[in-house]
Amino acid sequence: MTTKLVVGLDGHGSGERAVAFAKNLADLIGDCELLIVYVVEWSPYSFQTAEENAQRHKRREEEISTAMQRVVDPAVGKLTDAGAKATGIVRHGDVASILMAISEEEGASQIIVSRSSEGGFTKRIFGSATSNLVMHASVPVTVVS
């Protein structure tokens, strides 16, 4: 049975550290698939006209395509070139919720994310995706510094 690991990317160098850690762990495990995930933060709670909603949908699709091309595909390409089994996923929503949902949908054994210094003091007071994952995920969460 293939072990699946969800790896959250943030589009920064810290995400690359999480990918590198996941690759090393996958090598140790053997039969392992890395699910490389980038979440475009997006709130569904907005009151708009029908025209604005149509534009919003188009913008969402463009953001998914851009994130896939600029962030996810290069990471997946490096992993597959190095002999790893990897798949890329881009979704909109709350980062922690999406990573937890994907881990449940895919039957993943673990979520791997990086600790990012982005957001500073405000993030420390009001929480972050990483802390929400650690507190609420149904699978182990590894935080790479």
Tab-separated table of C-alpha atoms in Angstrom:
chain	number	residue	atom	x	y	z
A	1	MET	CA	0.000	0.000	0.000
A	2	THR	CA	1.358	3.385	-1.005
A	3	THR	CA	1.902	5.880	1.802
A	4	LYS	CA	0.697	9.376	0.932
A	5	LEU	CA	2.146	12.564	2.367
A	6	VAL	CA	0.479	15.963	1.873
A	7	VAL	CA	3.023	18.760	1.467
A	8	GLY	CA	1.800	22.335	1.770
A	9	LEU	CA	3.597	24.892	-0.377
A	10	ASP	CA	3.577	28.602	0.382
A	11	GLY	CA	5.343	29.941	-2.723
A	12	HIS	CA	8.410	30.906	-0.675
A	13	GLY	CA	11.716	29.266	0.224
A	14	SER	CA	10.141	27.839	3.353
A	15	GLY	CA	7.871	25.693	1.178
A	16	GLU	CA	10.924	24.357	-0.633
A	17	ARG	CA	12.316	23.228	2.735
A	18	ALA	CA	9.070	21.327	3.396
A	19	VAL	CA	9.335	19.658	-0.038
A	20	ALA	CA	12.970	18.676	0.602
A	21	PHE	CA	12.062	17.176	3.984
A	22	ALA	CA	9.126	15.292	2.446
A	23	LYS	CA	11.350	13.926	-0.332
A	24	ASN	CA	13.851	12.610	2.220
A	25	LEU	CA	11.033	11.034	4.238
A	26	ALA	CA	9.532	9.477	1.090
A	27	ASP	CA	12.922	7.952	0.258
A	28	LEU	CA	13.039	6.374	3.721
A	29	ILE	CA	9.478	5.057	3.453
A	30	GLY	CA	9.908	3.579	-0.012
A	31	ASP	CA	6.490	3.190	-1.618
A	32	CYS	CA	5.352	6.774	-1.114
A	33	GLU	CA	3.446	9.450	-3.040
A	34	LEU	CA	3.887	13.147	-2.321
A	35	LEU	CA	0.804	15.308	-2.799
A	36	ILE	CA	2.152	18.813	-3.404
A	37	VAL	CA	-0.567	21.312	-2.462
A	38	TYR	CA	-0.815	25.063	-2.894
A	39	VAL	CA	-3.846	26.834	-1.469
A	40	VAL	CA	-4.951	30.191	-2.814
A	41	GLU	CA	-6.534	31.826	0.208
A	42	TRP	CA	-10.081	32.679	-0.721
A	43	SER	CA	-13.163	33.528	1.258
A	44	PRO	CA	-16.539	32.424	-0.129
A	45	TYR	CA	-18.217	35.037	2.066
A	46	SER	CA	-18.737	38.029	-0.157
A	47	PHE	CA	-21.859	39.778	-1.338
A	48	GLN	CA	-21.642	40.584	-5.026
A	49	THR	CA	-23.755	41.067	-8.109
A	50	ALA	CA	-24.181	38.299	-10.689
A	51	GLU	CA	-21.651	40.035	-12.965
A	52	GLU	CA	-19.115	40.285	-10.146
A	53	ASN	CA	-19.610	36.601	-9.342
A	54	ALA	CA	-18.939	35.659	-12.977
A	55	GLN	CA	-15.725	37.707	-12.945
A	56	ARG	CA	-14.765	36.203	-9.596
A	57	HIS	CA	-15.158	32.667	-10.978
A	58	LYS	CA	-12.970	33.558	-13.961
A	59	ARG	CA	-10.356	35.075	-11.632
A	60	ARG	CA	-10.372	31.920	-9.480
A	61	GLU	CA	-9.683	29.760	-12.528
A	62	GLU	CA	-6.854	32.075	-13.610
A	63	GLU	CA	-5.332	31.945	-10.110
A	64	ILE	CA	-5.444	28.149	-10.099
A	65	SER	CA	-3.687	28.015	-13.475
A	66	THR	CA	-1.047	30.554	-12.433
A	67	ALA	CA	-0.332	28.818	-9.124
A	68	MET	CA	-0.057	25.460	-10.859
A	69	GLN	CA	2.383	26.794	-13.475
A	70	ARG	CA	4.533	28.963	-11.187
A	71	VAL	CA	4.593	27.055	-7.902
A	72	VAL	CA	3.294	23.493	-8.077
A	73	ASP	CA	4.478	22.216	-11.471
A	74	PRO	CA	8.134	23.207	-10.855
A	75	ALA	CA	8.111	21.460	-7.452
A	76	VAL	CA	6.478	18.328	-8.867
A	77	GLY	CA	8.913	18.363	-11.811
A	78	LYS	CA	11.951	18.463	-9.512
A	79	LEU	CA	10.574	15.627	-7.435
A	80	THR	CA	9.730	13.390	-10.378
A	81	ASP	CA	13.133	14.143	-11.965
A	82	ALA	CA	14.662	12.935	-8.685
A	83	GLY	CA	12.692	9.682	-8.911
A	84	ALA	CA	9.855	10.501	-6.486
A	85	LYS	CA	6.186	9.902	-7.150
A	86	ALA	CA	4.483	13.315	-6.879
A	87	THR	CA	1.165	14.901	-7.804
A	88	GLY	CA	0.229	18.584	-7.739
A	89	ILE	CA	-3.001	20.070	-6.417
A	90	VAL	CA	-4.175	23.699	-6.269
A	91	ARG	CA	-7.344	24.718	-4.459
A	92	HIS	CA	-9.009	27.858	-3.138
A	93	GLY	CA	-10.013	28.322	0.497
A	94	ASP	CA	-8.647	28.303	4.004
A	95	VAL	CA	-5.164	26.791	4.036
A	96	ALA	CA	-5.555	24.589	7.112
A	97	SER	CA	-9.033	23.389	6.145
A	98	ILE	CA	-7.971	22.514	2.599
A	99	LEU	CA	-4.831	20.638	3.687
A	100	MET	CA	-6.854	18.662	6.244
A	101	ALA	CA	-9.583	17.900	3.679
A	102	ILE	CA	-7.065	16.683	1.102
A	103	SER	CA	-5.347	14.474	3.681
A	104	GLU	CA	-8.703	12.887	4.515
A	105	GLU	CA	-9.820	12.562	0.858
A	106	GLU	CA	-6.544	10.950	-0.174
A	107	GLY	CA	-6.004	8.834	2.938
A	108	ALA	CA	-2.715	10.598	3.659
A	109	SER	CA	-0.614	9.525	6.623
A	110	GLN	CA	0.879	12.905	7.368
A	111	ILE	CA	0.850	16.620	6.501
A	112	ILE	CA	4.169	18.423	6.066
A	113	VAL	CA	4.327	22.220	6.114
A	114	SER	CA	6.925	24.842	6.812
A	115	ARG	CA	7.069	27.328	9.591
A	116	SER	CA	7.077	30.680	7.904
A	117	SER	CA	8.103	34.004	9.351
A	118	GLU	CA	5.599	35.721	7.050
A	119	GLY	CA	2.957	37.701	8.917
A	120	GLY	CA	4.985	38.542	12.016
A	121	PHE	CA	3.340	39.602	15.252
A	122	THR	CA	-0.230	39.686	13.913
A	123	LYS	CA	-0.064	36.015	12.883
A	124	ARG	CA	1.249	35.052	16.332
A	125	ILE	CA	-1.724	36.677	18.056
A	126	PHE	CA	-4.517	35.580	15.725
A	127	GLY	CA	-3.183	32.184	14.700
A	128	SER	CA	-1.960	30.773	11.425
A	129	ALA	CA	-2.557	27.893	9.098
A	130	THR	CA	0.309	25.992	10.708
A	131	SER	CA	-1.004	26.329	14.249
A	132	ASN	CA	-4.540	25.429	13.114
A	133	LEU	CA	-3.174	22.296	11.427
A	134	VAL	CA	-1.241	21.244	14.510
A	135	MET	CA	-4.297	21.730	16.714
A	136	HIS	CA	-6.977	20.196	14.481
A	137	ALA	CA	-5.566	17.754	11.904
A	138	SER	CA	-6.597	14.126	12.161
A	139	VAL	CA	-3.148	12.977	11.008
A	140	PRO	CA	0.314	13.909	12.293
A	141	VAL	CA	1.633	17.293	11.152
A	142	THR	CA	5.340	17.893	10.681
A	143	VAL	CA	6.430	21.532	10.767
A	144	VAL	CA	9.759	22.163	9.061
A	145	SER	CA	11.694	25.224	10.191
